[in-house]
Short mmCIF file of C-alpha atoms and ligand atoms in Angstrom, two decimals:
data_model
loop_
_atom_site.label_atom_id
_atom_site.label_comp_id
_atom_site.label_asym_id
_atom_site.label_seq_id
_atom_site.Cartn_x
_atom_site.Cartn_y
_atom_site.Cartn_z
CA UNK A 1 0.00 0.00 0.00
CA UNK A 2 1.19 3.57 -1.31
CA UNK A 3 0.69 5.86 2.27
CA UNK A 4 -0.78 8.97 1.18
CA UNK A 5 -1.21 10.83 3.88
CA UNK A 6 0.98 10.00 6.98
CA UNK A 7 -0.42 10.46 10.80
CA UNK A 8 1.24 13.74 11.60
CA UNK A 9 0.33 15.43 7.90
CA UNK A 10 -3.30 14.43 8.90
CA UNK A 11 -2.80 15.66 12.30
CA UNK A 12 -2.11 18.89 11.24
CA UNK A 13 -4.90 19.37 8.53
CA UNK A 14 -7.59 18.47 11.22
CA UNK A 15 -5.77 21.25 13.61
CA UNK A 16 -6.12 23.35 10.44
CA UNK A 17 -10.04 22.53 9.94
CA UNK A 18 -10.69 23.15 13.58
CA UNK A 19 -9.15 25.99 13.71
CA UNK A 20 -11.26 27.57 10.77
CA UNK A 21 -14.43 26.56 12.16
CA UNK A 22 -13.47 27.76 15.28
CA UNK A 23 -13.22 31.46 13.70
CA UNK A 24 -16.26 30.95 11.48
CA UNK A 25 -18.60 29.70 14.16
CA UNK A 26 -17.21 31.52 17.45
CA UNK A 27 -19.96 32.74 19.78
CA UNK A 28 -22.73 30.39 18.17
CA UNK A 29 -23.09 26.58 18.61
CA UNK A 30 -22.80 23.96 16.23
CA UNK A 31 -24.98 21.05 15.28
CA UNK A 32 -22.55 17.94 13.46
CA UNK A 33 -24.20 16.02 10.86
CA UNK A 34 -21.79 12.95 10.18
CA UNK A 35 -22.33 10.51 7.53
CA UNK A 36 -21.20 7.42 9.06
CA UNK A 37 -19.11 5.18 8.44
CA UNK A 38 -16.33 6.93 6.66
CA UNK A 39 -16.49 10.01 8.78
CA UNK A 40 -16.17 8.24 12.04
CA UNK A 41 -12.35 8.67 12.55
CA UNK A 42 -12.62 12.62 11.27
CA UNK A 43 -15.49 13.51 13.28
CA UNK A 44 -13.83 12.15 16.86
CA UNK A 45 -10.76 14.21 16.07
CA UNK A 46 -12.20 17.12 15.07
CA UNK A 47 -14.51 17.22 17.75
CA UNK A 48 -12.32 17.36 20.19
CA UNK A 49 -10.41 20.68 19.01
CA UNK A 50 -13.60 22.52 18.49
CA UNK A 51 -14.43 25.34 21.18
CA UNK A 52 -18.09 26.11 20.80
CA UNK A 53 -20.53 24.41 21.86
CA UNK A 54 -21.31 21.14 19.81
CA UNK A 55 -24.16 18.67 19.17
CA UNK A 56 -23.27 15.42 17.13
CA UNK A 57 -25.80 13.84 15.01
CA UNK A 58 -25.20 10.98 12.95
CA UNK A 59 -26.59 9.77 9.76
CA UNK A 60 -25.48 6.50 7.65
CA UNK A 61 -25.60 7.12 3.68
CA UNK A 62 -24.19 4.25 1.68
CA UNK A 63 -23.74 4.38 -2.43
CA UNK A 64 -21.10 2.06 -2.64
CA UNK A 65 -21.80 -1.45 -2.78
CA UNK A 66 -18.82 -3.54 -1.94
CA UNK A 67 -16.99 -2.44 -5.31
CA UNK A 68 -15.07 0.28 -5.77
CA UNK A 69 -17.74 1.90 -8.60
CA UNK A 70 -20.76 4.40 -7.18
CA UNK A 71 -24.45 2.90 -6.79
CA UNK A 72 -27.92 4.08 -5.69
CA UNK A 73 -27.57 6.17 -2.74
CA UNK A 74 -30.22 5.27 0.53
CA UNK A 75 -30.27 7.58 3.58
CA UNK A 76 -30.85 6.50 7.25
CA UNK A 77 -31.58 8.84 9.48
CA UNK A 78 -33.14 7.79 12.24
CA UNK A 79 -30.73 8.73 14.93
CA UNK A 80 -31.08 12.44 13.31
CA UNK A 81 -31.40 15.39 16.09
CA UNK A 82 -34.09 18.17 15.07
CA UNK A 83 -31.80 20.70 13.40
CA UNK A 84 -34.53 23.38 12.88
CA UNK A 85 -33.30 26.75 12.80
CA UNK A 86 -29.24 25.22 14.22
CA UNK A 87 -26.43 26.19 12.32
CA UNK A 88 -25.28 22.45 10.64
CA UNK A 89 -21.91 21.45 9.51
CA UNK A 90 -22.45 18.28 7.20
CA UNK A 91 -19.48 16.18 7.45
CA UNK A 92 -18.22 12.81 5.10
CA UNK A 93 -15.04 11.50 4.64
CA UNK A 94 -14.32 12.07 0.56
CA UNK A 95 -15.95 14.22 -2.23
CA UNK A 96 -15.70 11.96 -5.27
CA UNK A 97 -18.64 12.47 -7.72
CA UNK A 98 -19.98 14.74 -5.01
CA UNK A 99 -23.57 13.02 -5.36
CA UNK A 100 -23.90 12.13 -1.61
CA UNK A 101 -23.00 15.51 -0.08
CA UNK A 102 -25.59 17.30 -2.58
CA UNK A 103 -28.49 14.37 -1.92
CA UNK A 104 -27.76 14.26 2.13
CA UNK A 105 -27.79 18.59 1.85
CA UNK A 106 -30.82 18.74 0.03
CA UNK A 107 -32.48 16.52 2.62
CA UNK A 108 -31.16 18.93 5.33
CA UNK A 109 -32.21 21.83 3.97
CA UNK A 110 -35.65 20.20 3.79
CA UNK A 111 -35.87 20.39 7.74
CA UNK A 112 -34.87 24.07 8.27
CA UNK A 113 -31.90 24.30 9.56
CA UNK A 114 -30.51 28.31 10.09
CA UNK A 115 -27.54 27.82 8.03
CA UNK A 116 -25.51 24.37 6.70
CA UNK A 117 -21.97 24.18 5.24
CA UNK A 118 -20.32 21.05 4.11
CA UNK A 119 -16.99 19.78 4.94
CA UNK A 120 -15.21 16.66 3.79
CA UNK A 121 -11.65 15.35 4.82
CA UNK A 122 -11.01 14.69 0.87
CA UNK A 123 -11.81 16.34 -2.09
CA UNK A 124 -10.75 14.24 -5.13
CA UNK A 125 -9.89 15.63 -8.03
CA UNK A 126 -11.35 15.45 -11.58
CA UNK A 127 -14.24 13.03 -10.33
CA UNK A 128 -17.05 15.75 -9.33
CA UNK A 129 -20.71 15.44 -11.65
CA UNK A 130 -21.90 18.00 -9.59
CA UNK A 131 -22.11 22.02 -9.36
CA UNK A 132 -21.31 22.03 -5.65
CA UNK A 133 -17.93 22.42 -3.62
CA UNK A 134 -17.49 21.43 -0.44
CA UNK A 135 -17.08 24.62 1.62
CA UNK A 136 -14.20 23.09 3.65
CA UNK A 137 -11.42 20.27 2.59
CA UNK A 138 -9.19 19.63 4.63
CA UNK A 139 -6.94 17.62 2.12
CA UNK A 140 -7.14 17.55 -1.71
CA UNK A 141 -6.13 14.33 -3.57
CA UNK A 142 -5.41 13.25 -7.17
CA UNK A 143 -7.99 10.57 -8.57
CA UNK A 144 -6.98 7.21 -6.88
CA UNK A 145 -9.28 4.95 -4.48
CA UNK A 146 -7.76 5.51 -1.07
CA UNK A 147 -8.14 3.74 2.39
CA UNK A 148 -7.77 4.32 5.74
CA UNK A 149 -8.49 7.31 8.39
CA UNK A 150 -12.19 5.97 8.13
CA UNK A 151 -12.10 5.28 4.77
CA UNK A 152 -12.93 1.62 3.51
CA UNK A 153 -12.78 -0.76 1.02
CA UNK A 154 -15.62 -3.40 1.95
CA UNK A 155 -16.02 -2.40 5.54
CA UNK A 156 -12.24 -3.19 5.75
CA UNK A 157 -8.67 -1.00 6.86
CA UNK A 158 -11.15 2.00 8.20
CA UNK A 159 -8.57 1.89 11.20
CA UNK A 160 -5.49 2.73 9.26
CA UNK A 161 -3.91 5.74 10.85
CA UNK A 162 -3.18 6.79 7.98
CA UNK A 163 -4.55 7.03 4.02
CA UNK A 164 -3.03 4.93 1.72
CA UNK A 165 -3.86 4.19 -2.33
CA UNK A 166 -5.49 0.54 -2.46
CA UNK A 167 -3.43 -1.67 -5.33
CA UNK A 168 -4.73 -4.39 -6.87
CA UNK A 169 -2.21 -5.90 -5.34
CA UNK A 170 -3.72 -5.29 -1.49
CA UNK A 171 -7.52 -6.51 -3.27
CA UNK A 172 -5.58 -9.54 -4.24
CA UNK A 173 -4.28 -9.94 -0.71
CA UNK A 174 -7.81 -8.98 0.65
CA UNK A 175 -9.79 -11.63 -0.65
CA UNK A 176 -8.01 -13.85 1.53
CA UNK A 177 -8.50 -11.56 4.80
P1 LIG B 1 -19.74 10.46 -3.91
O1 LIG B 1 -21.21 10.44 -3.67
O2 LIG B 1 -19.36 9.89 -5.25
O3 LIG B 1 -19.08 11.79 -3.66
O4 LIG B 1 -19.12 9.39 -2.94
C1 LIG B 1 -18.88 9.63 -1.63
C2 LIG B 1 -18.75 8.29 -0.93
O5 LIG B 1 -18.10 7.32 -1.77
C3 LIG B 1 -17.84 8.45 0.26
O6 LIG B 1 -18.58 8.72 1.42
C4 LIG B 1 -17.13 7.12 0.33
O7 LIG B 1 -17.87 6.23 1.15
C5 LIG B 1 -17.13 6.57 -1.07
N1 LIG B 1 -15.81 6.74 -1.73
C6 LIG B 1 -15.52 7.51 -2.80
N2 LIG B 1 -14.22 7.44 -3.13
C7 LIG B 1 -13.67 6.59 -2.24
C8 LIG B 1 -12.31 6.10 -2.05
O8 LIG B 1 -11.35 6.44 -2.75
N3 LIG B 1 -12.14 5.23 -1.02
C9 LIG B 1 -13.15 4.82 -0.21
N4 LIG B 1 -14.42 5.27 -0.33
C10 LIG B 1 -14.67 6.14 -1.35
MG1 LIG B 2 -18.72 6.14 2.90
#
């Protein structure tokens, strides 16, 4: 496995990400919309360098199904909180055809929140069908299908400290696992 994005790089990029929203949000509380499972990892370190006052909510949208290609997208959200009239920060782990962050916003915006921003650990490049940016990245990559840092390839190597580029290689290997 190629290693990406090594422990302390990603260290500092979250210190980064926290310290922006601590700017943009200081004096007003924040309500943390995390699509689970790939933001898991990013959400408990951010978390814990953010100043204001925060409320985690957590939301599971899966569109990939155990390949590495993009599928039909389904939304569970039944562990939402009621975000009417919060400020929301929408969090997921990558921005790759960007499909999930602009289906999970539009569902947001459908319950009235007072403001909601997106912000993804990784922005891939040259993959986005969409209009939309996230409004914060904390790392931009070229066009490769990563792992690690929450990031997974069939459930598996989410625990990685780090992000690597999955080989075909490692699938070879992984079939065995
Ligand atoms: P999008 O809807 O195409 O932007 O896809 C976003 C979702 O696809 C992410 O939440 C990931 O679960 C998954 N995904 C996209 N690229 C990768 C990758 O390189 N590694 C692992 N998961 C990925
Ligand atoms: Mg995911």
């Amino acid at each position: 496995m190629k290693i990406l994005l090594d422990e302390t790089r990603i260290g500092h990029g979250i210190d980064e990400l926290a310290a922006k929203l601590n700017k943009d949000y200081a004096g007003r509380s924040l309500t943390i919309v995390s699509i689970m499972t790939g933001s898991l990892i990013m959400l408990a370190d951010l978390i814990r360098r953010l100043e204001m006052p925060v409320r985690i909510s957590l939301i599971q949208a899966s569109s990939y199904r155990g390949t590495t290609e993009s599928g039909d997208l389904t939304i569970q959200d039944q562990m939402m909180l009621d975000i009417s009239d919060r400020d929301v920060l929408l969090i997921d782990d990558i921005f790759d055809t960007g499909k999930t962050l602009v289906e999970v916003t539009k569902r947001l915006n459908s319950l009235g929140p007072k403001s909601i921003k997106t912000a993804v650990f990784l922005n891939k490049s040259g993959t986005s069908q969409v209009d939309a940016t996230p409004d914060y990245v904390v790392f931009h990559i070229p066009n490769a299908f990563v792992v690690g840092y929450g990031l997974d390839y069939q459930d598996l190597y989410r625990n990685l400290p780090f992000v690597a580029v999955l080989e075909e290689s490692d699938i070879a290997q992984h079939s065995v696992l």
